[in-house]
Coordinates of C-alpha atoms in Angstrom, one line a residue:
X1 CA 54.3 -74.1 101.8
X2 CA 51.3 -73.4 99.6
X3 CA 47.8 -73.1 100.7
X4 CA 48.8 -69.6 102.3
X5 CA 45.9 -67.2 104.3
X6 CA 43.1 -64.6 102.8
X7 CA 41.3 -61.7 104.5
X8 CA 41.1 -58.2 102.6
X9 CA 44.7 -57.1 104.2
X10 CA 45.5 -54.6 101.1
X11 CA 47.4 -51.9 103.8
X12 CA 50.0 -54.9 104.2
X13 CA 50.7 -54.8 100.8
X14 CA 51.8 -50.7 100.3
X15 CA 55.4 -51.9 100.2
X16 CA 55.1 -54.5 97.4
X17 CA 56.3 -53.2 94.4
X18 CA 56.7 -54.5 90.6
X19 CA 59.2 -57.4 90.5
X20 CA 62.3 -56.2 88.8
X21 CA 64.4 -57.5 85.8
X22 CA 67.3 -57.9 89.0
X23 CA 65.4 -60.6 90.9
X24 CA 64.2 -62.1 87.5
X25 CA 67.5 -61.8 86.0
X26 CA 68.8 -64.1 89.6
X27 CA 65.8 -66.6 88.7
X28 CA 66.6 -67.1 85.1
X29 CA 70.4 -67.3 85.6
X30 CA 70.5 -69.3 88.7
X31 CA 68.1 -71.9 88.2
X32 CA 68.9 -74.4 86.2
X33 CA 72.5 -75.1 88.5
X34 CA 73.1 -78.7 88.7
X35 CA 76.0 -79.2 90.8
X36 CA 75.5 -79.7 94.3
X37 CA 77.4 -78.3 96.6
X38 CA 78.0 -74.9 98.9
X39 CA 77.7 -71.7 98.7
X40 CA 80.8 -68.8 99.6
X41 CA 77.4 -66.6 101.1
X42 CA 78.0 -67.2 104.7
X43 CA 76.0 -64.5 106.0
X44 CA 74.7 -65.0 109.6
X45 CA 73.2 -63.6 112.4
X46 CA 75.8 -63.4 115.0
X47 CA 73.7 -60.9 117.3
X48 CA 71.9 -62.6 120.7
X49 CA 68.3 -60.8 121.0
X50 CA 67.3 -59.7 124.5
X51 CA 65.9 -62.5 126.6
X52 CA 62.8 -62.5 128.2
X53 CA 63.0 -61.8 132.2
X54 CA 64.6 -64.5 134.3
X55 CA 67.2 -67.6 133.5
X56 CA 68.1 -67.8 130.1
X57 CA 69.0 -71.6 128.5
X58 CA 72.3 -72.1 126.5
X59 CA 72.1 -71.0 123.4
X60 CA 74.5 -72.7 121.2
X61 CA 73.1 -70.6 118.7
X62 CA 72.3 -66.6 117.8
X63 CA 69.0 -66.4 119.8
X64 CA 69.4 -66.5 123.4
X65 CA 66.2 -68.2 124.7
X66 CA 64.7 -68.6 128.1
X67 CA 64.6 -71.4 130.3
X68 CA 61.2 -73.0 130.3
X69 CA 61.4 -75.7 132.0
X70 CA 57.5 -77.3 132.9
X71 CA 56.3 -75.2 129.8
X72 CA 53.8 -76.7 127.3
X73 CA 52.9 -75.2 123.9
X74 CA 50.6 -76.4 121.2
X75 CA 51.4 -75.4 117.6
X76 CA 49.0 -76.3 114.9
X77 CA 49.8 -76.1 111.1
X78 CA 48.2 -77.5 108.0
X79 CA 51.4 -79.6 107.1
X80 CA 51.5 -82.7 106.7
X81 CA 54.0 -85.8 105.6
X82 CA 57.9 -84.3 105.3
X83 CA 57.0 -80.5 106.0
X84 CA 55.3 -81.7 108.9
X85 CA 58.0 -84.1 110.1
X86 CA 60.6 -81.6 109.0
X87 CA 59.4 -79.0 111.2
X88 CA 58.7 -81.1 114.6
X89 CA 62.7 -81.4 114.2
X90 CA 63.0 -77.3 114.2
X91 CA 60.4 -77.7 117.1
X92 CA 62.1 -80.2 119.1
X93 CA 65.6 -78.4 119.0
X94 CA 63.5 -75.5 120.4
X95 CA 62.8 -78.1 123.3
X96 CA 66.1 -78.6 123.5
X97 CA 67.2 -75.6 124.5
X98 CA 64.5 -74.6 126.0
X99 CA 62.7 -77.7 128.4
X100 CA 59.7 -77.0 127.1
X101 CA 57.0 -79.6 125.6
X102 CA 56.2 -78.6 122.3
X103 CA 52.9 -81.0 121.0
X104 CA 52.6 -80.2 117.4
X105 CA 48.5 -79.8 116.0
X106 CA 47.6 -81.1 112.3
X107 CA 44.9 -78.6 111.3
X108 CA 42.9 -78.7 108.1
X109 CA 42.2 -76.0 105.9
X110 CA 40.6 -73.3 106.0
X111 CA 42.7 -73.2 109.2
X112 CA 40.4 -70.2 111.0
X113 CA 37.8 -72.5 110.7
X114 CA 39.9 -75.2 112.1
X115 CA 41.3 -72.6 114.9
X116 CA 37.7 -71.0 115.2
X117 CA 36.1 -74.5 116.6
X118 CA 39.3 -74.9 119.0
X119 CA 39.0 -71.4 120.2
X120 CA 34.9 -72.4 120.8
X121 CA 36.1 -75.2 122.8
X122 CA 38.4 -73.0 124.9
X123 CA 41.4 -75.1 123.8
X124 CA 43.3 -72.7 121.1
X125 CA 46.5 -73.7 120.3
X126 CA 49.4 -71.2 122.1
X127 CA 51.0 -70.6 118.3
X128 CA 49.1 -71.1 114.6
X129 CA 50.8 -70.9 111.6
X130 CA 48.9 -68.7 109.1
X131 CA 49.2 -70.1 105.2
X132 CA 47.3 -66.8 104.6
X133 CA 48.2 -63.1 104.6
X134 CA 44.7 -62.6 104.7
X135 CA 44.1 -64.9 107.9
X136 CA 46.4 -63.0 110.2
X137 CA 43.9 -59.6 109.9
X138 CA 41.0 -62.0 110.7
X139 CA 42.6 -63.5 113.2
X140 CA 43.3 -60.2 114.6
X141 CA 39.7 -58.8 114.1
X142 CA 38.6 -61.7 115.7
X143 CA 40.7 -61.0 119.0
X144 CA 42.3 -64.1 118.7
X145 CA 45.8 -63.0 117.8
X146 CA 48.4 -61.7 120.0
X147 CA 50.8 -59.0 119.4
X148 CA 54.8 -60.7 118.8
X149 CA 57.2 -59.5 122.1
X150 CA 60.1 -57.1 121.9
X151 CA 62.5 -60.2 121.1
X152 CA 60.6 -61.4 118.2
X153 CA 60.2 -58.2 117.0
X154 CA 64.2 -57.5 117.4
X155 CA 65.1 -60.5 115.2
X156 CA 62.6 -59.3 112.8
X157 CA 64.3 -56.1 112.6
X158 CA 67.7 -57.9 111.8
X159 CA 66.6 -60.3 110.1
X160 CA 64.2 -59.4 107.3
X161 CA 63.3 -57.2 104.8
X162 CA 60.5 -54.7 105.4
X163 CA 58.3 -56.3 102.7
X164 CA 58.2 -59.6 104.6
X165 CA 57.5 -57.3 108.3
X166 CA 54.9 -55.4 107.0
X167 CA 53.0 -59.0 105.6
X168 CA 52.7 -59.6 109.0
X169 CA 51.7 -56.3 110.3
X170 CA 48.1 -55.4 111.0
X171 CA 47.1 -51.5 111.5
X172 CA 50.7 -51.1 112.2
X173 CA 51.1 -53.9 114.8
X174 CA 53.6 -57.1 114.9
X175 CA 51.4 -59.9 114.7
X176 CA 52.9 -62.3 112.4
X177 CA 56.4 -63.6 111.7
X178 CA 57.1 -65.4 108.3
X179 CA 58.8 -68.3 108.9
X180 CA 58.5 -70.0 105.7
X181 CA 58.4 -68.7 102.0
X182 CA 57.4 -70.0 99.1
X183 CA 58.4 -68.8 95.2
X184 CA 55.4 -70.2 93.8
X185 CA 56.9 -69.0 90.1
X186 CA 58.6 -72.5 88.9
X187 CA 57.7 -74.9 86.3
X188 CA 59.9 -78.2 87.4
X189 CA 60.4 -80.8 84.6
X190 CA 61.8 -84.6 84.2
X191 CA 65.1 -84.0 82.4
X192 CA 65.4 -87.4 80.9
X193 CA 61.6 -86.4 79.5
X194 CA 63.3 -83.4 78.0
X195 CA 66.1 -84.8 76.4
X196 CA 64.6 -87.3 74.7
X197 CA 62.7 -84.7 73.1
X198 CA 65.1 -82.5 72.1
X199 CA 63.5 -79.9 74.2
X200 CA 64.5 -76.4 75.7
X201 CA 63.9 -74.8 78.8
X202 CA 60.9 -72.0 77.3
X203 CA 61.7 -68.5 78.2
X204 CA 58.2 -66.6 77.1
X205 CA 54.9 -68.6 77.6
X206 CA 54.7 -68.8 73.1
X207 CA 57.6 -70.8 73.7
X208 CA 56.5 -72.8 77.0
X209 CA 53.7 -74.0 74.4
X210 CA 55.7 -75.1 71.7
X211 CA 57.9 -77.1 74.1
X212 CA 54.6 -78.6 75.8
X213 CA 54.0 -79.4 71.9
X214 CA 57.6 -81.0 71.5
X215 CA 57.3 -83.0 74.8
X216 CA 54.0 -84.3 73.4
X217 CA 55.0 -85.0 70.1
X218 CA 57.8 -87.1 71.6
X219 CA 55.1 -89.3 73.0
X220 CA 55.0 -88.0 77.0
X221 CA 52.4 -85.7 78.0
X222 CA 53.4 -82.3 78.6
X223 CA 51.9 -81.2 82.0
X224 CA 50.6 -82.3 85.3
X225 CA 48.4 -80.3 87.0
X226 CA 47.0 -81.0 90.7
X227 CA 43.5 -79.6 89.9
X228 CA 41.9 -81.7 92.4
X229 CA 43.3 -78.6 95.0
X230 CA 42.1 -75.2 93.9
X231 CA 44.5 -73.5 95.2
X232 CA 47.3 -74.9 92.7
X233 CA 44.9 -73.5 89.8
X234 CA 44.9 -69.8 91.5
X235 CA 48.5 -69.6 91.3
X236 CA 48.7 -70.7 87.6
X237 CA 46.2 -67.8 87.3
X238 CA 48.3 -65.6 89.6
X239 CA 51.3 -66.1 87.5
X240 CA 49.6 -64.9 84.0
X241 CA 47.8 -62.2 85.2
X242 CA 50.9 -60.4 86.9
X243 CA 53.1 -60.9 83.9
X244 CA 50.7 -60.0 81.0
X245 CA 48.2 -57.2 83.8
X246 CA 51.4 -56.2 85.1
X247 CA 51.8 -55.5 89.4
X248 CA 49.3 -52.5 89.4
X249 CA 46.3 -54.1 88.1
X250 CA 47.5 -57.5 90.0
X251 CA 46.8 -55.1 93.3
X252 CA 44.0 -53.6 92.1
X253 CA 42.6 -57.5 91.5
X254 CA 43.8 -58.3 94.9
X255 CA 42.1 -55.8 96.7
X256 CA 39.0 -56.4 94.7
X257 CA 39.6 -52.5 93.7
X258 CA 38.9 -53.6 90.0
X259 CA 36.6 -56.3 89.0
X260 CA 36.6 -59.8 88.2
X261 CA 34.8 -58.7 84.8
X262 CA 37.9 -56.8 84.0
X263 CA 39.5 -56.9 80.0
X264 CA 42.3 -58.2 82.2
X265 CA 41.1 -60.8 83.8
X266 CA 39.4 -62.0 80.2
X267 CA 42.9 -61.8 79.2
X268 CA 44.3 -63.9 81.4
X269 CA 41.8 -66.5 81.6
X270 CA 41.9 -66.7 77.5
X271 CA 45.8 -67.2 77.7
X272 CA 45.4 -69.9 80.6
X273 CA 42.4 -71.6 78.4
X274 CA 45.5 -72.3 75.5
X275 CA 47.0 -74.4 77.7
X276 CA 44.1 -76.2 80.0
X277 CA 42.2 -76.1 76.6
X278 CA 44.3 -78.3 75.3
X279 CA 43.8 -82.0 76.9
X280 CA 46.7 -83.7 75.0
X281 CA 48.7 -81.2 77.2
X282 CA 47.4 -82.5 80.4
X283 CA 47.7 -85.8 81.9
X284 CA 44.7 -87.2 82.3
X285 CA 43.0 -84.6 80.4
X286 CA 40.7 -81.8 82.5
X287 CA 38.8 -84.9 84.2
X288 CA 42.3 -86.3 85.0
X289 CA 43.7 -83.6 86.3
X290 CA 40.2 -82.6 88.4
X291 CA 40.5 -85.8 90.6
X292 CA 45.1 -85.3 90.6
X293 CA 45.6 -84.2 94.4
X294 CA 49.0 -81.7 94.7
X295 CA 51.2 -84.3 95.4
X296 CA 50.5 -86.6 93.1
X297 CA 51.0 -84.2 90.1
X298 CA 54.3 -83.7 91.5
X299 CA 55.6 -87.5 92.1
X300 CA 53.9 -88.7 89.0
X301 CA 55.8 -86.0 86.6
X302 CA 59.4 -88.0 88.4
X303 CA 58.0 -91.6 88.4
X304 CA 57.8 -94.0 85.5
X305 CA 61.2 -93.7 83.9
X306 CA 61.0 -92.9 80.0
X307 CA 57.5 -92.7 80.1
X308 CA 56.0 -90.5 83.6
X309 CA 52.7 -89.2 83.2
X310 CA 54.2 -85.8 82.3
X311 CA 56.8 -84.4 81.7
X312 CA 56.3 -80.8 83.4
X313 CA 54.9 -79.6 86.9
X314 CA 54.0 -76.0 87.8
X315 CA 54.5 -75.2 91.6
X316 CA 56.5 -73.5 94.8
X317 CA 59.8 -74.4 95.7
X318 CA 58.1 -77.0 98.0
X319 CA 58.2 -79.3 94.9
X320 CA 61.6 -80.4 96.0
X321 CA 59.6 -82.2 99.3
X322 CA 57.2 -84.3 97.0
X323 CA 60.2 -85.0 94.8
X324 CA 61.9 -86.3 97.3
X325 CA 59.5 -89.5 97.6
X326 CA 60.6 -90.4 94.2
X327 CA 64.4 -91.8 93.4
X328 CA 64.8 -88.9 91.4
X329 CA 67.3 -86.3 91.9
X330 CA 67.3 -82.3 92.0
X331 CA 69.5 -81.1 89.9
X332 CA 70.1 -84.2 87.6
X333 CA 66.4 -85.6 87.1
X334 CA 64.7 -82.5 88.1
X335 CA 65.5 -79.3 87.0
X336 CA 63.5 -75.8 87.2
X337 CA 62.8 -73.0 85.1
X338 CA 61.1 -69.4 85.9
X339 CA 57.3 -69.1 85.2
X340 CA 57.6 -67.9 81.2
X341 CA 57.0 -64.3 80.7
X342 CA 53.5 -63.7 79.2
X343 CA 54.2 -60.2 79.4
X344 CA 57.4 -58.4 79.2
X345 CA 58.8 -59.4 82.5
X346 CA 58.7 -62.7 84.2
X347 CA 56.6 -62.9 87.2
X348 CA 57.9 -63.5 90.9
X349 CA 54.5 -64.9 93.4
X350 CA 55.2 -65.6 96.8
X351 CA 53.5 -67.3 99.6
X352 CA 54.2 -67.7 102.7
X353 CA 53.5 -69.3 106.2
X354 CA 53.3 -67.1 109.5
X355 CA 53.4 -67.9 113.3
X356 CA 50.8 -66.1 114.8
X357 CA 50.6 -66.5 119.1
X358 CA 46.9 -67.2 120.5
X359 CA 48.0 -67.6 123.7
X360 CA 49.8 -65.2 125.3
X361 CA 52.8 -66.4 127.7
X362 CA 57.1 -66.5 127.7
X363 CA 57.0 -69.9 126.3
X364 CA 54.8 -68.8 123.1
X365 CA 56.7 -65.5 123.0
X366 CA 60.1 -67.6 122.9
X367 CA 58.7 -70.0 120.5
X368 CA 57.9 -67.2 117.5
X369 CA 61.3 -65.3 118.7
X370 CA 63.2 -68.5 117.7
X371 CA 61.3 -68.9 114.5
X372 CA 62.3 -65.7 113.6
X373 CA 65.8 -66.3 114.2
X374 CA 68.1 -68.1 111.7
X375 CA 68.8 -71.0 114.2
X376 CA 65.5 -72.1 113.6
X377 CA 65.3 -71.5 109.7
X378 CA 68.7 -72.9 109.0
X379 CA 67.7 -76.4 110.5
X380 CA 64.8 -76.9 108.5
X381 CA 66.5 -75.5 105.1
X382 CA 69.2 -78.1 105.8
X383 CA 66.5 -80.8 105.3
X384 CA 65.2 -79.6 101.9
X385 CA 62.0 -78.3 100.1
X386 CA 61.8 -75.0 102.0
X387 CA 62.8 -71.5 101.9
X388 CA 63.0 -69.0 104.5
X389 CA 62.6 -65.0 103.8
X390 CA 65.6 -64.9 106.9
X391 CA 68.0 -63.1 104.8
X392 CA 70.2 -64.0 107.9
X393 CA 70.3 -67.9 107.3
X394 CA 73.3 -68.6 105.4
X395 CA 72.9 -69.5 101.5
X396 CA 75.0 -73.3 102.3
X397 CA 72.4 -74.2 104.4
X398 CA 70.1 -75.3 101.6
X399 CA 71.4 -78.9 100.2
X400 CA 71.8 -77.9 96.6
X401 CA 72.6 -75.6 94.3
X402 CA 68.8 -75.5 92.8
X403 CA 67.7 -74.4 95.8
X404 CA 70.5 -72.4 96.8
X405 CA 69.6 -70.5 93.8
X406 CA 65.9 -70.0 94.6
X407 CA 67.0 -69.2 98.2
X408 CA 69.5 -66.2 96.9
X409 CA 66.9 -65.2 94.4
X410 CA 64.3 -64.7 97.0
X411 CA 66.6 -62.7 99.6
X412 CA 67.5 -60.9 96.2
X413 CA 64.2 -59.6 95.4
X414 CA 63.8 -58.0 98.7
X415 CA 61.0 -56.9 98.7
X416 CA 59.9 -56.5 94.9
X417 CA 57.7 -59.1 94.6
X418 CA 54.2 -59.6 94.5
X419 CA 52.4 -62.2 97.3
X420 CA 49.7 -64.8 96.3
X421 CA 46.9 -63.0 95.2
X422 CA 44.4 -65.4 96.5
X423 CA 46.4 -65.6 100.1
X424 CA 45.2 -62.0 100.1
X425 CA 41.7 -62.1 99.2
X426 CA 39.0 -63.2 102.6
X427 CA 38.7 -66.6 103.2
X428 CA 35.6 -67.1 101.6
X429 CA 36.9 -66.1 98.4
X430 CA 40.2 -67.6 98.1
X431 CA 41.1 -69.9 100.5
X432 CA 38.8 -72.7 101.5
X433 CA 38.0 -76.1 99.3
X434 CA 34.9 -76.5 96.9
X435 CA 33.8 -72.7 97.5
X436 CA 34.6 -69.2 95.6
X437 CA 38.3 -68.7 93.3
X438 CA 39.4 -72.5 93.7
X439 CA 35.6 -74.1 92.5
X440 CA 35.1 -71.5 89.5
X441 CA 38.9 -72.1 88.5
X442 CA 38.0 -75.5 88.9
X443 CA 34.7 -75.1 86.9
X444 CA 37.2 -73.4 84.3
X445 CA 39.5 -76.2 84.2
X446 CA 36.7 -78.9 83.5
X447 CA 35.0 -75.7 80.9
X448 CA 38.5 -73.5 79.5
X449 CA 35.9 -71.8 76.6
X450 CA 33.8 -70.3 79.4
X451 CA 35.4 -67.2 80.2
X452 CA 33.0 -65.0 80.2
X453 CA 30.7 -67.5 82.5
X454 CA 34.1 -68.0 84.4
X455 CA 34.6 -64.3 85.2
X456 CA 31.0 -63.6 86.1
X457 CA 31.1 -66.2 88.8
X458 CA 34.5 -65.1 90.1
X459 CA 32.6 -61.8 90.1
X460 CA 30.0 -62.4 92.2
X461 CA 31.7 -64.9 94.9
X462 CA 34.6 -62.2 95.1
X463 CA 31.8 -59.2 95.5
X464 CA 30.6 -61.3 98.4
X465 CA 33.2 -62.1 100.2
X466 CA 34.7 -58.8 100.0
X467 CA 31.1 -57.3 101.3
X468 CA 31.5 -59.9 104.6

């Protein structure tokens, strides 16, 4: 997942409470599993949702669908490489039971731009999927989203929590169905790096800087970071602010209710600045780690046996896909630990991927009814680095205990969490390449003693977004 939507959406949000020492508490303890293996948690969805009107196709599964023989749908998504060819397989069992032609569409972010110039051309795609809470409301101010069907809604209502509903809610209304999560509140790190260090998995962010100190004075850089993509730099941010702010001045933030210029946000971005200040901590230093794309922070942290480029990689759960281009193993090579508490609780950021329907018709209507089912979820967590919020898809579907663990810990939080900040915020401001929160953070990155410069900028690019 990652990369996830932005428009001011704060009503979606009224649900979201402060993340609780439980959900922590299922982080911290469940993480660090090695064995592989399944789980006892075989809760499933065993209902059958209504089918739309006429001939319904075999199921074989908990959603009854309809026959659609003839149909053809277009779904566009900004994944690429295994997500992408991970989800064509959830898409083409959809075709299997189903007839229809489903032609997946590689977008680019920002994707309403992308969809904006399709929709111009009078060639939308029938279904988007929206990295962005934020992008559903604009997509729905802009006329271009469709309300979800009865059916959808049904397995909604079975399926997940509320918290996860209401994200795709706008002025009340079913727009949007979260097919993928993301916990974007994991530091992953090369165990053999670790070992030969002598170092611990850090608890409280004092501690996650004297291990980056250990790891480096073992002779192995500490940490990678994909600074090259702003957005991977927002949820570093994300992650300090909520644990030292704490959840009410996170939403306050979010909805741009207080202001960049906070003591907060000062806070925050002098606590980041001891670690991006540092450039023995970061491979490649800030220039290094300016021109490191996401996925390359990832596979170089598991590549290069005694001595990888570093030996630590903030990110999502989605690690586990960029991981899985290297020979190393999850569990054995690569373990996890919870974003270290800055304040007194650790934090717990989400992201997450919607399908929105542009184009109104049964086919489309099935399509985001079976993505909302577990059929559809528990295919793709079978093939790794994904996480559904289905609290329906049984916990043995994942393919190891690591992310079983992150799977259980994110049905376990319910809905006390808090989403990606910058997912929230309009487009302009957090979600699009070389403009607003990802260029100043990158700015900050290249500059970590400018944090008074830093939170003027984010001041004035946030004050004018939020006024568009």
């Amino acid at each position: 997942m990652r990369r996830s939507l932005r428009t001011d959406r704060s009503h979606t949000h009224s649900t979201h409470r402060a993340a609780q020492a439980a959900a922590v508490a299922v982080i911290a303890g469940a993480l660090t599993l090695t064995a592989c293996g399944g789980s006892d948690d075989k809760k499933s969805d065993d209902g059958k949702s209504g089918a739309a009107s006429g001939d319904t196709a075999g199921s074989g599964g908990s959603v009854t669908l309809p026959k659609l023989d003839g149909a053809s749908l277009e779904v566009a998504a900004v994944w690429t490489g295994p997500e992408q060819a991970n989800f064509k397989k959830v898409l083409a069992e959809f075709e299997k039971r189903t007839g229809a032609k489903v032609t997946f569409v590689p977008a680019q972010d920002p994707i309403i731009n992308f969809l904006g110039s399709k929709i111009a051309g009078g060639a939308p795609p029938d279904v988007a999927m929206l990295p962005q809470v934020g992008a559903i409301k604009q997509a729905v101010e802009k006329k271009w989203a469709k309300p979800v069907g009865a059916d959808a809604r049904a397995q909604l209502a079975k399926n997940y929590s509320q918290g996860w509903q209401d994200l795709g809610k706008v002025d009340g209304k079913q727009y949007g169905v979260y097919y993928k999560a993301a916990n974007k509140s994991l530091v992953w790190y090369n165990t053999k790096v670790f070992e030969n260090a002598g170092a611990k998995e850090p608890a409280t962010w004092k501690d996650f800087l004297s291990t980056a100190q250990t790891v480096y004075d073992s002779g192995v850089t500490p940490v990678s970071v994909g600074g090259a993509d702003g957005w991977t730099l927002t949820d570093w941010f994300e992650n300090i602010y909520l644990s030292q702010a704490g959840p009410e001045k996170y939403d306050q933030l979010a909805q741009h209710k207080i202001k960049w210029t906070d003591p907060s946000v000062k806070d925050a971005l002098t606590t980041l600045a001891q670690l991006w200040g540092n450039k023995n901590y970061l491979a490649g230093g800030p220039d290094g780690a300016l021109q490191t794309e996401f996925p390359a922070s990832v596979t170089q942290t598991f590549t290069g046996g005694d001595q990888p480029k570093a030996g630590m990689v903030f990110e999502g759960d989605f690690v586990g896909v960029n991981i899985a281009e290297t020979k190393a193993k999850i569990g054995t090579d690569a373990k996890v630990f919870p974003f270290p508490a800055v304040g007194d609780k650790a934090p717990v950021v989400s992201g997450g991927d919607a399908a929105v329907v542009l184009k109104d018709s049964k086919a489309a209507q099935a399509l985001v009814t079976f993505l909302a089912s577990p059929d559809a979820a528990t295919i793709q967590a079978k093939l790794g680095g994904y996480l559904s919020p289905n609290k329906s898809v049984a916990n043995s579907a994942y393919p190891n205990a690591v992310q079983q663990s992150m799977a259980k810990a994110l049905i376990a939080a319910g809905d006390d969490f808090r989403f990606d900040m910058s997912d929230q915020a309009p487009q302009a401001f957090g979600g699009t390449p070389g403009k607003g929160e990802w260029k100043d953070l990158q700015d900050f990155l290249k500059n970590p003693k400018n944090v008074a410069g830093t939170q003027a900028k984010l001041e004035a690019d946030a004050a004018a977004a939020y006024k568009g």
